[in-house]
Short mmCIF file of C-alpha atoms and ligand atoms in Angstrom, two decimals:
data_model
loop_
_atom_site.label_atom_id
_atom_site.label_comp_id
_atom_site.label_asym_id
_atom_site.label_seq_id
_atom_site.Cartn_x
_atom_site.Cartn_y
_atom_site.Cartn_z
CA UNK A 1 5.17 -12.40 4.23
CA UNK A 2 3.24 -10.80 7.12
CA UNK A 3 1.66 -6.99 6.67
CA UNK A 4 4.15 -4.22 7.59
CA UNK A 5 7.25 -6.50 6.39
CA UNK A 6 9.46 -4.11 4.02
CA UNK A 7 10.51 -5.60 0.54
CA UNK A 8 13.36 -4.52 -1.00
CA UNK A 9 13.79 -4.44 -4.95
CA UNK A 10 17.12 -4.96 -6.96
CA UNK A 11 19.02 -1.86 -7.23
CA UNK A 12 20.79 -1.29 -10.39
CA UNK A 13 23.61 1.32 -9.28
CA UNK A 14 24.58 3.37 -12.58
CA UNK A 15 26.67 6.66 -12.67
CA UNK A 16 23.50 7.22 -15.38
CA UNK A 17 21.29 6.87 -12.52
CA UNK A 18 19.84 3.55 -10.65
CA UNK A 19 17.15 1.40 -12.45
CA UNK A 20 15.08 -0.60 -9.70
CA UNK A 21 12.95 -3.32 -11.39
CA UNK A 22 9.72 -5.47 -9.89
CA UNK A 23 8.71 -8.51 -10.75
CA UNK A 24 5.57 -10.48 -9.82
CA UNK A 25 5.53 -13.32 -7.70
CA UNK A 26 9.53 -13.02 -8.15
CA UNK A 27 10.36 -9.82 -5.73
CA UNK A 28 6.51 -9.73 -4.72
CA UNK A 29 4.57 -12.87 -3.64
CA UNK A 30 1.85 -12.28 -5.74
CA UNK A 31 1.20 -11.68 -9.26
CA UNK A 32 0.59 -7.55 -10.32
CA UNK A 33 -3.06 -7.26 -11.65
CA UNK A 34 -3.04 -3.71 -11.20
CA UNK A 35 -1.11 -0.65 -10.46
CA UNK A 36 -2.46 2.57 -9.38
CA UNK A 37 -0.50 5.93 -8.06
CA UNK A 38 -1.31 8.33 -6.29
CA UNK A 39 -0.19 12.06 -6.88
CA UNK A 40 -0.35 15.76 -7.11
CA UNK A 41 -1.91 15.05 -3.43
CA UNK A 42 -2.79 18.42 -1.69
CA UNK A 43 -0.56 19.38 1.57
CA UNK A 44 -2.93 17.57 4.64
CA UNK A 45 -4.85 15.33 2.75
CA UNK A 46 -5.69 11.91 4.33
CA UNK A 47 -5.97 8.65 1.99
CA UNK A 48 -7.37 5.21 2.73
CA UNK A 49 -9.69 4.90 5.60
CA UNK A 50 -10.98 1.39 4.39
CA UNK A 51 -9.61 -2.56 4.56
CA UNK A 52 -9.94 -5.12 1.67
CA UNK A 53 -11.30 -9.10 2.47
CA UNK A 54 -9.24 -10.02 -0.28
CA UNK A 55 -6.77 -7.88 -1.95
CA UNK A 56 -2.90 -8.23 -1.13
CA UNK A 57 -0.71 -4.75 -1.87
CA UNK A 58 2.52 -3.83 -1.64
CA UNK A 59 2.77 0.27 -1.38
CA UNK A 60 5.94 2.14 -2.54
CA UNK A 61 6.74 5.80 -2.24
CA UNK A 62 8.25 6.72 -6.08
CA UNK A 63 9.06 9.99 -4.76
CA UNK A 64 8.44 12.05 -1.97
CA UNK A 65 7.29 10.59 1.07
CA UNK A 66 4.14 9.55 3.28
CA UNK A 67 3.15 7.80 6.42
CA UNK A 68 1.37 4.93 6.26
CA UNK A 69 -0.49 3.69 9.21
CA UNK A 70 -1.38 0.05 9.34
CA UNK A 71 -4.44 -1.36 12.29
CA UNK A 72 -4.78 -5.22 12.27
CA UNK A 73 -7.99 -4.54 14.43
CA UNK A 74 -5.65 -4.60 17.76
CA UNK A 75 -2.56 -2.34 17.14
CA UNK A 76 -1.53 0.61 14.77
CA UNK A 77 1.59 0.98 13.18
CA UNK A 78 3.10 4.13 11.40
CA UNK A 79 5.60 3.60 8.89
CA UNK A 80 7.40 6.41 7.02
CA UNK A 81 8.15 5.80 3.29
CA UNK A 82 10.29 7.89 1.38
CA UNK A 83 12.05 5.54 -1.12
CA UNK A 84 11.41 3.79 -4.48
CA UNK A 85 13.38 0.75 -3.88
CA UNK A 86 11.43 -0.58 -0.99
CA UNK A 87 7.95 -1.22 -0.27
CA UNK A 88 5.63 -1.91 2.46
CA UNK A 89 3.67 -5.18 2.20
CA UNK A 90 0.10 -4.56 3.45
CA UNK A 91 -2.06 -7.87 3.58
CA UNK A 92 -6.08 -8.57 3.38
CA UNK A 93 -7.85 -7.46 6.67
CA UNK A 94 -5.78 -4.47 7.20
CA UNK A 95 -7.27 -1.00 7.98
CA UNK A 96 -5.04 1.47 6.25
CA UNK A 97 -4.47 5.38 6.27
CA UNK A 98 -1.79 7.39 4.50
CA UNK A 99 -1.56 10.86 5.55
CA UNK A 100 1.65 13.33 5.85
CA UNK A 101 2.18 13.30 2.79
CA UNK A 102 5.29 16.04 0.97
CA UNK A 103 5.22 18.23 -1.84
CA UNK A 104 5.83 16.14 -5.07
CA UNK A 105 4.82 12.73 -3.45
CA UNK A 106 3.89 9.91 -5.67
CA UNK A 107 2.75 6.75 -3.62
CA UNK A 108 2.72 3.49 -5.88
CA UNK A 109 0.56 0.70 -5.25
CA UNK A 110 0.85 -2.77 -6.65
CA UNK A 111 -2.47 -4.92 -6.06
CA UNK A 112 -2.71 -8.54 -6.90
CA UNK A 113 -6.41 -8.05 -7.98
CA UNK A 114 -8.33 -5.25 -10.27
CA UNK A 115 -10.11 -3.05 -8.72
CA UNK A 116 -13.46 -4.46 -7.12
CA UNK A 117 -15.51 -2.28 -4.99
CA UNK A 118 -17.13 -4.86 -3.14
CA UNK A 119 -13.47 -5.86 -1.59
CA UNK A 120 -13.93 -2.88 0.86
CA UNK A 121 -14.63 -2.61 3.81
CA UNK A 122 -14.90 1.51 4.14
CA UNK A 123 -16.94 1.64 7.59
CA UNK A 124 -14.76 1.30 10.52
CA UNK A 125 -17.04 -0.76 12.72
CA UNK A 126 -18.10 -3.35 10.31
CA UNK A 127 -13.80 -4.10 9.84
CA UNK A 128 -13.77 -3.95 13.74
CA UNK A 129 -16.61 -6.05 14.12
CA UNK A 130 -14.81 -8.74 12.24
CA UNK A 131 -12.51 -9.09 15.25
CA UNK A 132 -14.71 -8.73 18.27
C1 T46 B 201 -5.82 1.51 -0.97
C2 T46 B 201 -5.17 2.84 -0.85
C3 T46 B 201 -3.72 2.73 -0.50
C4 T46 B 201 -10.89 2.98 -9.29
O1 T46 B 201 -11.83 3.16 -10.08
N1 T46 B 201 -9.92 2.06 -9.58
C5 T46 B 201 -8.87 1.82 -8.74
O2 T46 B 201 -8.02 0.95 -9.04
C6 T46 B 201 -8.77 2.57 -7.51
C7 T46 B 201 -7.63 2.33 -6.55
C8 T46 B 201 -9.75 3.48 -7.25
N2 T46 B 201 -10.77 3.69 -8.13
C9 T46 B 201 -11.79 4.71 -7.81
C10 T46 B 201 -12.68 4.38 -6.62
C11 T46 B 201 -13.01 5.73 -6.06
O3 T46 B 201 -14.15 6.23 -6.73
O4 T46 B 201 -11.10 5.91 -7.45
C12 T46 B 201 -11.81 6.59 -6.43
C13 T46 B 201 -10.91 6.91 -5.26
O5 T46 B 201 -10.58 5.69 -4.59
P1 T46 B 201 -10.32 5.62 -3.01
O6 T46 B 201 -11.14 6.62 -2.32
O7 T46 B 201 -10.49 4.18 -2.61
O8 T46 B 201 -8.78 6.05 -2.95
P2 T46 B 201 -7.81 5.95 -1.68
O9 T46 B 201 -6.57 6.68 -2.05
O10 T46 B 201 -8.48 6.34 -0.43
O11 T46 B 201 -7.45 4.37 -1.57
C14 T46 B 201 -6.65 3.75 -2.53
C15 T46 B 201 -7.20 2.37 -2.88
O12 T46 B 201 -8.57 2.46 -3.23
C16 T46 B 201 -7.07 1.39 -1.75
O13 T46 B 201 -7.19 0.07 -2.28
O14 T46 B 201 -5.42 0.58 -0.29
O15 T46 B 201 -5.32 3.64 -2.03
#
């Protein structure tokens, strides 16, 4: 699975309402050590603005939606979430932002490690220098 590749999750369709279910290393190629969300994020607000060495992610709008904008240290991509049966796939060595975010968004992130500060990279030019 490369970084930016969309995964979609099992849909449950229900006249109750859909159920969408994840499961590690099944729907995901790595196992979930950790979730975090982010929420209640004020209109303008920027997130991210930092890489990982290690950590593999796969980012999922529960409700709402964002942009997320994706720089392999040669090209940016922006990608426009607003589902919660799809998410983005965002690999190690990846400088990511999320900005645009709408009223009542909650951006989910699965990580396949716990949280480690020394995974980030959260100048810039020491992730660019890693490429030039
Ligand atoms: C990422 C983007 C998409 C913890 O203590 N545990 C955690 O699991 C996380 C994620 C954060 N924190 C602490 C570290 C900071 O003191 O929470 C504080 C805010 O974290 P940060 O500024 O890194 O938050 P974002 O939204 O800029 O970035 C987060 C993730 O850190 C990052 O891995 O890819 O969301």
């Amino acid at each position: 699975m490369n970084t930016g590749d969309k995964v979609d999750f099992p849909i449950i369709h229900d006249p109750r309402g859909n159920l969408t279910f994840i499961e590690g290393e099944k729907h995901i190629p790595f196992n979930i050590s950790r979730v975090y969300y982010l929420y209640d994020v004020p209109g303008g607000a920027e997130r991210g603005g930092h890489a990982h060495y290690d950590l593999e992610q796969v980012i999922i709008a529960m409700s709402g939606s964002f942009d997320l904008i994706l720089d392999n240290g040669f090209k940016k991509t922006r990608i426009h979430l607003n589902r919660s049966y799809y998410g983005i796939y965002v690999g190690s060595m990846i400088w990511r932002e999320m900005d645009n975010f709408s009223s009542g968004a909650c951006c989910m992130v699965l990580a396949s490690k716990r949280y480690d500060e020394k995974d980030y990279i959260r100048e810039y030019e020491d992730f660019i220098k890693q490429f030039r």
